[in-house]
Coordinates of N, CA, C and O in Angstrom, one line a residue:
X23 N 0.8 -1.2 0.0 CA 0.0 0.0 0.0 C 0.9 1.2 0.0 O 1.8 1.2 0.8
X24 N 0.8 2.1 -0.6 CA 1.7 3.2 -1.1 C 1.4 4.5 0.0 O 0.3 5.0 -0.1
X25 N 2.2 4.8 0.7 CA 1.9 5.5 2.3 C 2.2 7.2 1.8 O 1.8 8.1 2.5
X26 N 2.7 7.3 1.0 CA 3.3 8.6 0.5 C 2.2 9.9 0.5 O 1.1 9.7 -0.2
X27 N 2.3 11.0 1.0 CA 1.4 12.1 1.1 C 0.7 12.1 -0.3 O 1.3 11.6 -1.1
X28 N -0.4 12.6 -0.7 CA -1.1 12.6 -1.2 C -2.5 13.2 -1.3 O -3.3 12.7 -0.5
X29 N -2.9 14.1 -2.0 CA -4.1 14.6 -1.6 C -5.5 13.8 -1.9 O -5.6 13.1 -2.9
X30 N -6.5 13.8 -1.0 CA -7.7 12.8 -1.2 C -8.7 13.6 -1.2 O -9.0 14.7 -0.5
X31 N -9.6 12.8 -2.4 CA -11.0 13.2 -2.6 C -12.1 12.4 -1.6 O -12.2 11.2 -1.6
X32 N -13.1 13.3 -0.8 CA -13.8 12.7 0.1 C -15.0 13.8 -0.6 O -14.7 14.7 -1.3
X33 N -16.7 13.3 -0.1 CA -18.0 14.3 -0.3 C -17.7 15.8 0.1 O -18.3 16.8 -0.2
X34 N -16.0 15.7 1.3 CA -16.4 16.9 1.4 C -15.6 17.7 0.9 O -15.4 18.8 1.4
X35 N -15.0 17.2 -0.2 CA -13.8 18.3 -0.4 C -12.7 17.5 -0.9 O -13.0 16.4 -1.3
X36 N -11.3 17.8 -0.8 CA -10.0 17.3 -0.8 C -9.3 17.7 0.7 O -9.4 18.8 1.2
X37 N -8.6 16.4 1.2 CA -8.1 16.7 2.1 C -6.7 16.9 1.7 O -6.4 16.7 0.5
X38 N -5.6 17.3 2.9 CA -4.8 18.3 2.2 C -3.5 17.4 1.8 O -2.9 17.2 2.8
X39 N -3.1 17.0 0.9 CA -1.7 16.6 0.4 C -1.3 15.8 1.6 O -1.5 14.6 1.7
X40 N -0.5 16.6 2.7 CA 0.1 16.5 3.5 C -0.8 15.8 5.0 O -0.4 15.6 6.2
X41 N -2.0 15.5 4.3 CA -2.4 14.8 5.9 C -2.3 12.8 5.5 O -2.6 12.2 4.5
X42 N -2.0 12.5 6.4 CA -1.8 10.9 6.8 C -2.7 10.0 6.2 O -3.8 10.2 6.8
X43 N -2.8 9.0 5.2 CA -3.8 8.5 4.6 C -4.8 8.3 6.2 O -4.3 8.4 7.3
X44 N -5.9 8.1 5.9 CA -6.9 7.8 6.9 C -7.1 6.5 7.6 O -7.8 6.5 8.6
X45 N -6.5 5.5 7.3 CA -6.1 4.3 8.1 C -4.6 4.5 8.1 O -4.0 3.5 7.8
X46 N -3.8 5.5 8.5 CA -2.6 5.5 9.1 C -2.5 5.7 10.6 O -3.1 6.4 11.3
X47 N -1.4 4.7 10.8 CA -0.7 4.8 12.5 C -0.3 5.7 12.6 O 0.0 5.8 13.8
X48 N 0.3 7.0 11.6 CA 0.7 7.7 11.5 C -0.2 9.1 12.9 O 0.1 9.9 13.7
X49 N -1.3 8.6 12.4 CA -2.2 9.9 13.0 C -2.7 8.7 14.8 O -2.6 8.8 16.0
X50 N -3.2 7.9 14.2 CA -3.2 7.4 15.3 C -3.0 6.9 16.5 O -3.8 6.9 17.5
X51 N -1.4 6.5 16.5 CA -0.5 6.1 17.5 C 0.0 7.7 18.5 O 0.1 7.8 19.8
X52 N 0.4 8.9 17.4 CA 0.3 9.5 18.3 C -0.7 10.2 19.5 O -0.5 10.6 20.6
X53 N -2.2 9.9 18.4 CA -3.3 10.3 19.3 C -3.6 9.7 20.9 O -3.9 10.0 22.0
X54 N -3.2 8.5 20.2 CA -3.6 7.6 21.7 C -2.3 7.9 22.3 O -2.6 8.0 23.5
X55 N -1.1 8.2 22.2 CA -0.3 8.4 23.3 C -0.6 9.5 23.9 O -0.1 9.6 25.0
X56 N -1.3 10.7 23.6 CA -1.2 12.2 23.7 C -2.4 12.0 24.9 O -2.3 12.3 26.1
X57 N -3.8 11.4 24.3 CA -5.1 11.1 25.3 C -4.5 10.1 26.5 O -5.1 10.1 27.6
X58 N -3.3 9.2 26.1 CA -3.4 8.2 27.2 C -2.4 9.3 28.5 O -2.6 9.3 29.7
X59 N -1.4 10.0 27.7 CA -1.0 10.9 28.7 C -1.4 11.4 30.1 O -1.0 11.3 31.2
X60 N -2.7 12.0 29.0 CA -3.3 12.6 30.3 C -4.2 12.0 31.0 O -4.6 12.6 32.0
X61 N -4.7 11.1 30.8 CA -5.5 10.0 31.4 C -4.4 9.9 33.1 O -4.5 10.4 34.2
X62 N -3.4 9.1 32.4 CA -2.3 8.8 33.3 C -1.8 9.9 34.6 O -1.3 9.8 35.7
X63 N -2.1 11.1 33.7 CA -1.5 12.3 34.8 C -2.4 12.6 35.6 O -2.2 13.2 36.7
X64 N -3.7 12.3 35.1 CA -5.0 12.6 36.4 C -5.0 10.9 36.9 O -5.8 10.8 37.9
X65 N -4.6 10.0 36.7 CA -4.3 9.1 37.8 C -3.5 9.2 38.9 O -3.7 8.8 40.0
X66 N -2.0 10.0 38.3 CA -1.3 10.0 39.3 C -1.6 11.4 40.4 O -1.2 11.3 41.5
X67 N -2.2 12.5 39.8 CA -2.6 13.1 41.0 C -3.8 13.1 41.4 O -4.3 14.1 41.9
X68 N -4.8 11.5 41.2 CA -6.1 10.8 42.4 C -4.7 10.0 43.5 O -4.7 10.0 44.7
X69 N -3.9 9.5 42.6 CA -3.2 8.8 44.2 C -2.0 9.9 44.9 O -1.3 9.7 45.9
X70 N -2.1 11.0 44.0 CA -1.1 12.5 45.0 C -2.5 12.5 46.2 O -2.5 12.0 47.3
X71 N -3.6 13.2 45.4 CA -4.5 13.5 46.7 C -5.1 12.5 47.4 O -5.4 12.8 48.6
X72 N -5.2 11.4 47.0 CA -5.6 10.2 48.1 C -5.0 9.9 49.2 O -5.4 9.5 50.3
X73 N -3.7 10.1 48.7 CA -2.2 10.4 49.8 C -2.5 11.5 51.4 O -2.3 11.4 52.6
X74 N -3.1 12.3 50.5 CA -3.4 13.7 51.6 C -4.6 12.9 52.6 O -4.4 12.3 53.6
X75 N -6.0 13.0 52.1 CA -6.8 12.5 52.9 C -7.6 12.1 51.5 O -7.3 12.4 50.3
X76 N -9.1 11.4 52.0 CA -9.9 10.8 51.1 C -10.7 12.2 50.7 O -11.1 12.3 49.5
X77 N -10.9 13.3 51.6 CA -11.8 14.6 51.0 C -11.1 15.1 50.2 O -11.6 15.4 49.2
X78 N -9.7 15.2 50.2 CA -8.5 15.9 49.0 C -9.0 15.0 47.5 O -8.7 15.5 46.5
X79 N -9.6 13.8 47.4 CA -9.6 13.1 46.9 C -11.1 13.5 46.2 O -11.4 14.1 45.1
X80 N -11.6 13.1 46.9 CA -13.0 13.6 46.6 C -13.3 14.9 45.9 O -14.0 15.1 45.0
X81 N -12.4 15.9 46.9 CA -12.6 17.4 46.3 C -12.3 17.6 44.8 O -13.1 18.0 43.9
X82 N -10.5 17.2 45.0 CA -10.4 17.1 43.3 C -11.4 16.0 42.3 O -11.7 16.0 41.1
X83 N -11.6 15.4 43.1 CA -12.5 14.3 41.4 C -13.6 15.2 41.4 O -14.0 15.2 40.2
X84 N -14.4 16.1 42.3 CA -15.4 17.5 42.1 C -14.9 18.2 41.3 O -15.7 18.9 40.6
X85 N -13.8 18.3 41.3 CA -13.1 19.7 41.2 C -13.0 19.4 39.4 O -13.3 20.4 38.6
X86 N -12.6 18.5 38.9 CA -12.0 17.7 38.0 C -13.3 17.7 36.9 O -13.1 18.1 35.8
X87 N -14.4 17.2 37.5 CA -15.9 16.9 36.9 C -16.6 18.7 36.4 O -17.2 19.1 35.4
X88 N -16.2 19.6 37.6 CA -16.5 21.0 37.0 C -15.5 21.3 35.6 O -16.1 22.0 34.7
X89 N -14.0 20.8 35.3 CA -13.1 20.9 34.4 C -13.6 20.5 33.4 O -13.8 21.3 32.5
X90 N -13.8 18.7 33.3 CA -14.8 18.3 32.2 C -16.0 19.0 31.5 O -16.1 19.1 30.3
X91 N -16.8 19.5 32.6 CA -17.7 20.2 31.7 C -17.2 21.2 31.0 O -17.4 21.2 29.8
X92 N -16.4 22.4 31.7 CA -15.8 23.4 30.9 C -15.0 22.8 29.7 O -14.7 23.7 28.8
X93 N -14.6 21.7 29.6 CA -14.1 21.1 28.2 C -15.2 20.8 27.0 O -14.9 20.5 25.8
X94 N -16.5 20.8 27.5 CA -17.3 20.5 26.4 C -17.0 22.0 25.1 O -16.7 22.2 23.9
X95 N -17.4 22.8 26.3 CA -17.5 24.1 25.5 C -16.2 24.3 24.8 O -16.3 24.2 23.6
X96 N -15.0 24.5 25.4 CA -14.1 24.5 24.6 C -14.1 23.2 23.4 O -13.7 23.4 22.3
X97 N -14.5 22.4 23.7 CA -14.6 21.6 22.3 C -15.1 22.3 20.7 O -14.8 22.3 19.6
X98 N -16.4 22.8 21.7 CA -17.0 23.4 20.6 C -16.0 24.3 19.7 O -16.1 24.4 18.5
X99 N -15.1 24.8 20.5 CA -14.0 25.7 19.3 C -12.8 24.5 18.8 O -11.9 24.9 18.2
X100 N -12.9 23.1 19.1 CA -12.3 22.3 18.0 C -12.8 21.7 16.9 O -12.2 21.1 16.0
X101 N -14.0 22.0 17.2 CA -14.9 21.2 16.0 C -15.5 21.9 15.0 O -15.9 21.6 13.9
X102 N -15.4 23.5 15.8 CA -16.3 24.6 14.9 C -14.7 25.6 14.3 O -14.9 26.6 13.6
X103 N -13.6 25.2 14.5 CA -12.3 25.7 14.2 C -11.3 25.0 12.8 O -10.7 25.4 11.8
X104 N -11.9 23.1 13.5 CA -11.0 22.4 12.7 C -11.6 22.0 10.9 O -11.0 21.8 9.9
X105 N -13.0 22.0 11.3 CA -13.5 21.7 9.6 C -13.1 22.9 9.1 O -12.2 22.7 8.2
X106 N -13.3 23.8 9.1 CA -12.7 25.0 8.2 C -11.8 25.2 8.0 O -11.6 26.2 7.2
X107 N -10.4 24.4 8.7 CA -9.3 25.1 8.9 C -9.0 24.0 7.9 O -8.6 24.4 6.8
X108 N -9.1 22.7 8.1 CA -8.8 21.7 6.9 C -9.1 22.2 6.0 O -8.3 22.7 5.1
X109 N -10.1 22.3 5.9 CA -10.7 22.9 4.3 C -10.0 24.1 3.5 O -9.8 24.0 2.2
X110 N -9.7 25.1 4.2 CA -8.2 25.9 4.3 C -6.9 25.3 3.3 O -6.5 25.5 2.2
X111 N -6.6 24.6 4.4 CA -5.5 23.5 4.3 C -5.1 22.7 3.2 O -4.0 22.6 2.7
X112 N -6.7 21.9 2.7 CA -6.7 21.4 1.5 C -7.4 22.4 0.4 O -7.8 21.7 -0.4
X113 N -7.6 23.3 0.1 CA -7.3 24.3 -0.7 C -5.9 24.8 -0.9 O -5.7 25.4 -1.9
X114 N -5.1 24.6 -0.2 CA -4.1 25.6 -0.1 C -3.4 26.8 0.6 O -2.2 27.3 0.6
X115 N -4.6 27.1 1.2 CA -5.0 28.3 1.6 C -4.1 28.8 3.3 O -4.7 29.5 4.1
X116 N -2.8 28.5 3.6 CA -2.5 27.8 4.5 C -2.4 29.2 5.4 O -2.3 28.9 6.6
X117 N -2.4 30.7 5.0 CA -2.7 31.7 5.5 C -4.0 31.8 6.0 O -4.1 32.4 7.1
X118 N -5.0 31.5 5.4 CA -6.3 31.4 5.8 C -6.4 30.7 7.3 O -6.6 31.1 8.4
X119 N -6.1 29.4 6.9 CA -6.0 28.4 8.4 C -5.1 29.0 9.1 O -5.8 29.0 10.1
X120 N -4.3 29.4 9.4 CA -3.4 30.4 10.0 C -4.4 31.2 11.1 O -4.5 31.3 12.4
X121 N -4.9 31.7 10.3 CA -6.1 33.3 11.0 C -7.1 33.0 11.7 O -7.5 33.6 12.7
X122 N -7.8 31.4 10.9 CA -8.6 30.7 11.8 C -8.0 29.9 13.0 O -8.6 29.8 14.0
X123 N -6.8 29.3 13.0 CA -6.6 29.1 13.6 C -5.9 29.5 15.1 O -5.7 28.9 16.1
X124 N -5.7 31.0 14.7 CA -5.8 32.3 15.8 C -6.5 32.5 16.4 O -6.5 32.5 17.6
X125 N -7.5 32.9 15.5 CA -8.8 33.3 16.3 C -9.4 32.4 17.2 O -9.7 32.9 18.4
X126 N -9.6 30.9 16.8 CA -9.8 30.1 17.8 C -9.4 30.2 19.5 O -9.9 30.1 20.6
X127 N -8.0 30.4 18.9 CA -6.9 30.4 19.9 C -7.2 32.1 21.0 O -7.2 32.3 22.2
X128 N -7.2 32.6 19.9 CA -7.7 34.0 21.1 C -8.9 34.3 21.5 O -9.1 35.0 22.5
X129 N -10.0 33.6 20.8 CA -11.2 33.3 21.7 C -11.2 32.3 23.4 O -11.7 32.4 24.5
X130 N -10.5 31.4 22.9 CA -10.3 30.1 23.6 C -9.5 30.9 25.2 O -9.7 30.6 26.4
X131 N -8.6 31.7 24.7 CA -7.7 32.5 25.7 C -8.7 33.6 26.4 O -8.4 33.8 27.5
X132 N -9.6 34.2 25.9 CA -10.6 35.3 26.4 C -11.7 34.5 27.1 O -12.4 34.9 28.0
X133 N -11.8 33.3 26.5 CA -13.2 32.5 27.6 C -12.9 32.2 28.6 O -13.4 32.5 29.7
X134 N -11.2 31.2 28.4 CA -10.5 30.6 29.8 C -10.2 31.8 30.9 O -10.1 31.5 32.1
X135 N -10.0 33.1 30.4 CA -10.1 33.9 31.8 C -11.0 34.0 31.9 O -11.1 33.8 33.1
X136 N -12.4 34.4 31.3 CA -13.6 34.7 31.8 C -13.7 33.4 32.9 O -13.7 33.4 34.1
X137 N -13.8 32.5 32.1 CA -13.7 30.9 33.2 C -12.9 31.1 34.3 O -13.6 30.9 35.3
X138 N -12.0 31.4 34.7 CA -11.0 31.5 36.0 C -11.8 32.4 36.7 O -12.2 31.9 37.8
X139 N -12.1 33.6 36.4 CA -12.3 34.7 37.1 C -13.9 33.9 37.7 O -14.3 34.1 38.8
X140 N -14.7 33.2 36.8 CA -16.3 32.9 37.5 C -15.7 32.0 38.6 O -15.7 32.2 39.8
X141 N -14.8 30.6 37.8 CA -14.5 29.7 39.1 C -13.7 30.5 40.2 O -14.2 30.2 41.3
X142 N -12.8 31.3 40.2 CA -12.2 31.9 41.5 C -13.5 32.1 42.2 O -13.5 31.5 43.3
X143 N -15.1 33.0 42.0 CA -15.8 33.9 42.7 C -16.7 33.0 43.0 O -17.4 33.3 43.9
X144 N -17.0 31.7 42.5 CA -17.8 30.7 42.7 C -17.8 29.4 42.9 O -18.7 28.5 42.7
X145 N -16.4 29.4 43.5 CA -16.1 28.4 44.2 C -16.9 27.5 45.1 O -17.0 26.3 44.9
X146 N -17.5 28.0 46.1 CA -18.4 27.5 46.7 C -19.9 27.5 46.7 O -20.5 27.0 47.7
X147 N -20.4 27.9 45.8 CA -21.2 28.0 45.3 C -21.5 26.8 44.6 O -22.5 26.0 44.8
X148 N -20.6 26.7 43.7 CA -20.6 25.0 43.0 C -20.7 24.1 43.5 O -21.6 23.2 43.4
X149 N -19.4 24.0 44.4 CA -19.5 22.9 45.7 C -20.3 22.8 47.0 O -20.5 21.7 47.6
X150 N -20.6 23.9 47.3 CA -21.3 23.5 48.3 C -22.7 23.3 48.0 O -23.4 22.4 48.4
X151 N -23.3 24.6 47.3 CA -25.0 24.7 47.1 C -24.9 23.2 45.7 O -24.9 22.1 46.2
X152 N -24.8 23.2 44.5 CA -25.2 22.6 43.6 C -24.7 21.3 43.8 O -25.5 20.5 43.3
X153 N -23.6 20.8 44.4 CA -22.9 19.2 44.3 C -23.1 19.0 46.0 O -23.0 17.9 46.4
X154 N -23.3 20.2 46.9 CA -23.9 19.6 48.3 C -22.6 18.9 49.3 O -22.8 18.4 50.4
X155 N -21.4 19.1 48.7 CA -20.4 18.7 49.8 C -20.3 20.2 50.6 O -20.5 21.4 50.2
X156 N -19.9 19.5 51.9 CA -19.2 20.0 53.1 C -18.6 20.2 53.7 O -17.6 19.7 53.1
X157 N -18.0 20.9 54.9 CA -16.7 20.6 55.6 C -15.5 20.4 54.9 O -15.1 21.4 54.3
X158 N -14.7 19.1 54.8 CA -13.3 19.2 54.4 C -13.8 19.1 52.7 O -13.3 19.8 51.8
X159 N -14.8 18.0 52.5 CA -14.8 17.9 51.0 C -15.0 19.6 50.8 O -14.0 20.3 51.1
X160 N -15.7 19.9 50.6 CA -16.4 21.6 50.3 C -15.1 22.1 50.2 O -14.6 22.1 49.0
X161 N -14.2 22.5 51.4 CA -13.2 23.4 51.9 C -11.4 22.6 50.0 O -10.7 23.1 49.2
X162 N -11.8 21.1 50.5 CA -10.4 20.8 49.4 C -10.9 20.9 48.0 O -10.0 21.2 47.2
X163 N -12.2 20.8 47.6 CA -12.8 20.8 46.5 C -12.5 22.4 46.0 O -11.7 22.6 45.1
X164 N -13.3 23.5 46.8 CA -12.8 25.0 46.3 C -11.5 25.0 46.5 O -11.1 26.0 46.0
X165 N -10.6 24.4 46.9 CA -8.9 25.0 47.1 C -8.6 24.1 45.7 O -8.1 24.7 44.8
X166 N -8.9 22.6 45.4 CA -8.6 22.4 44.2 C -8.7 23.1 43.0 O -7.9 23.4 42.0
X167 N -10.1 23.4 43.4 CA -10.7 24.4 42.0 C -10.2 25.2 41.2 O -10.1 25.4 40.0
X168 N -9.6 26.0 43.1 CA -9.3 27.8 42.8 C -7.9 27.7 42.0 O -7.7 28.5 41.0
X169 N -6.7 26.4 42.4 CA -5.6 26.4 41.9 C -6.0 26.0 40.2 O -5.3 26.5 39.3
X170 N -7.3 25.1 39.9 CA -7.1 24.8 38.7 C -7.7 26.0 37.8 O -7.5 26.1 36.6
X171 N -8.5 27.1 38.6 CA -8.6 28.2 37.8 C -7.6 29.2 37.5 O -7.8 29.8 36.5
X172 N -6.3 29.4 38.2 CA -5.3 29.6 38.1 C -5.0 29.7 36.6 O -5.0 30.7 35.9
X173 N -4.6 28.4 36.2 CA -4.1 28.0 34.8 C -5.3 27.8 34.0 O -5.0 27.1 33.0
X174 N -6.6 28.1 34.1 CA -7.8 27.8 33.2 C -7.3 28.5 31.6 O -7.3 27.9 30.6
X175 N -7.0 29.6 31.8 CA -6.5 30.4 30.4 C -5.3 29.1 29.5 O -5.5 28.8 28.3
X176 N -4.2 28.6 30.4 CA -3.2 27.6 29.5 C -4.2 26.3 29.0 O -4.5 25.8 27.9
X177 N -4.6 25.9 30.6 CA -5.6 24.7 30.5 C -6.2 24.9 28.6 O -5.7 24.2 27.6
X178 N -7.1 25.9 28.6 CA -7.9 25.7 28.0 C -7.5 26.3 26.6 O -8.3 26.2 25.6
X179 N -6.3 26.9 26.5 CA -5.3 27.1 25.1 C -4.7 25.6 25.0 O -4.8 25.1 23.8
X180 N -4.4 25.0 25.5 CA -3.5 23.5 25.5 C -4.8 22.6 24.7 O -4.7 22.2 23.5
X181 N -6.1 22.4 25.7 CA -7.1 21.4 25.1 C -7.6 21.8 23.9 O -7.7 20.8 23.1
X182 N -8.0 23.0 23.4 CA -8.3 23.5 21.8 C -7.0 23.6 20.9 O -7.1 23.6 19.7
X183 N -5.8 23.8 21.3 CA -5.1 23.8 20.1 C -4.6 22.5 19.6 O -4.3 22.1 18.4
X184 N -4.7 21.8 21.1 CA -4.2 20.3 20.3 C -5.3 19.5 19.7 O -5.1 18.4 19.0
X185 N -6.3 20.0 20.0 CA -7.3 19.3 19.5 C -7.6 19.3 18.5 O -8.1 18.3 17.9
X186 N -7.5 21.0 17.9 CA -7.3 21.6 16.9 C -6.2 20.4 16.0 O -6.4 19.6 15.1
X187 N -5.2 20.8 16.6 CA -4.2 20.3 15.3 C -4.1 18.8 15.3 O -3.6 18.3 14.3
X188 N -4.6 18.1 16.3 CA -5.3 16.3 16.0 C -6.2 16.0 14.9 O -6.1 15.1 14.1
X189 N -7.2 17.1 14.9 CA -8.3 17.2 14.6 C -8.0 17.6 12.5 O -8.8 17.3 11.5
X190 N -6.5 18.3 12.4 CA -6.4 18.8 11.1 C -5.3 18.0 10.4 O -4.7 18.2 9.4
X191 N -5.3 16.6 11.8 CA -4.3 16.2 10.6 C -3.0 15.7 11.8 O -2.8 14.5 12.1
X192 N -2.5 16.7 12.3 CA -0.9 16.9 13.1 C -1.1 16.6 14.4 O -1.1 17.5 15.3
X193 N -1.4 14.9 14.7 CA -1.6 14.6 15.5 C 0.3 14.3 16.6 O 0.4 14.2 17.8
X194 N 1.0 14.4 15.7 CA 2.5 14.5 16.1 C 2.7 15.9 17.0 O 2.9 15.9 18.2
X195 N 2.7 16.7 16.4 CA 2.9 18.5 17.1 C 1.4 18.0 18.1 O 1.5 17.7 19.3
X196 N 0.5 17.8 17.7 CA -0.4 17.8 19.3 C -0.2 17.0 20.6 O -0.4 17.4 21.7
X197 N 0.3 15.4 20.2 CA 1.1 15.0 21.1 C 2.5 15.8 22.1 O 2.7 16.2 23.2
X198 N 3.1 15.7 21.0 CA 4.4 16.6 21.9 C 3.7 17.9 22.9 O 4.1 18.2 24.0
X199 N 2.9 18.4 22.3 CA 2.3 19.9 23.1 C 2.1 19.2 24.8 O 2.5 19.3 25.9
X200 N 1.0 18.2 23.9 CA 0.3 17.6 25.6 C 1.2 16.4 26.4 O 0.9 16.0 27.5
X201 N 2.1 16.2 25.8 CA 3.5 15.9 26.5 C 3.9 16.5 27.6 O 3.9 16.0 28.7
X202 N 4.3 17.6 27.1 CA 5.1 18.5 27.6 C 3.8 19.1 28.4 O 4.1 19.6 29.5
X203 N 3.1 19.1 28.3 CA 2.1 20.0 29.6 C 1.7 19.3 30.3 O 0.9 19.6 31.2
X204 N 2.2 17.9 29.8 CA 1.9 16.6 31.4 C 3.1 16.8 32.4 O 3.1 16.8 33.7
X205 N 4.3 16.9 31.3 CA 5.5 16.9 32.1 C 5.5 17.9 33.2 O 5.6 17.6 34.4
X206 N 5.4 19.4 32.8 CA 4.9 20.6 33.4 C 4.0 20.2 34.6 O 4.3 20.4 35.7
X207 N 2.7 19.7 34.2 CA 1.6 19.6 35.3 C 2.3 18.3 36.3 O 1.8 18.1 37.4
X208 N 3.0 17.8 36.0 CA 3.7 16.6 37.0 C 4.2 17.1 37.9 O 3.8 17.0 39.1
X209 N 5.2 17.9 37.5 CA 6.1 18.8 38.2 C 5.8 19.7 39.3 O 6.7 20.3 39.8

């Protein structure tokens, strides 16, 4: 089977020269190391906070499930970023995808602080009135939070760009990104 770049005709278009035939390991092996990454890195800090006490534990898997949801939304700017930006791409157009793929990126940066600044002010509000924990859960859950709103702005530039560029093809550059921001969040 002849693996060599090549541009493909699909209903929707031409995809671009340069993306990985569609049953390549090429695109896939990196994906799954990039997702299994971070799987692994929120394993290892459930057994950092399990370590502390079981509410540190609790707090963060609260704290963690508020994150999730905030990831739906930013999805919406991988999915509503990446079909246009291929399509870009496989035109040629590689300035185009460029601009969109900015914009994405500086929307995604202006939500993640709006996001930090609600989770900083509503910390307990979440946890205590809507999810109904208490005492130490309540108290480790907002201290988790507040630290993960901290980095909500990187957080949430990290999960749309790589998703973005998994999503267009360059599942290689999105691995290494979410690599390196496992290694960082280890640390």
């Amino acid at each position: 089977m002849n693996r060599e770049p090549y541009p493909q005709e699909t209903s929707e278009g031409t995809l671009p020269g340069a993306a990985p035939p569609l049953d390549s390991t090429k695109a896939v092996a990196p994906a799954v190391i990039d997702l299994l990454s971070t799987t692994v890195m929120m394993l290892l800090e459930g057994v950092i906070l399990g370590r502390f006490s079981s509410a540190a534990l609790a707090g963060g898997g609260m704290g963690l499930l508020v994150l999730f949801s905030l990831f739906t939304i930013f999805l919406t700017f991988v999915v509503g970023a990446a079909v246009p930006i291929s399509r870009h791409l496989g035109a040629g157009e590689k300035r185009n995808a460029d601009k969109l793929f900015g914009n994405a990126m500086g929307a995604t940066f202006a939500l993640g602080i709006l996001f930090a600044i609600i989770s900083t002010a509503s910390g307990s509000l979440i946890f205590g009135k809507v999810f109904g924990a208490t005492g130490e859960v309540e108290n480790a859950a907002i201290d988790y939070f507040g630290t993960l709103a901290l980095f909500m702005p990187i957080i949430a530039l990290n999960f749309t760009g790589t998703g973005s560029l998994r999503a267009t093809g360059d599942a290689l550059a999105a691995m290494s990104a979410n690599l390196v921001a496992n290694l960082i969040h280890f640390c």
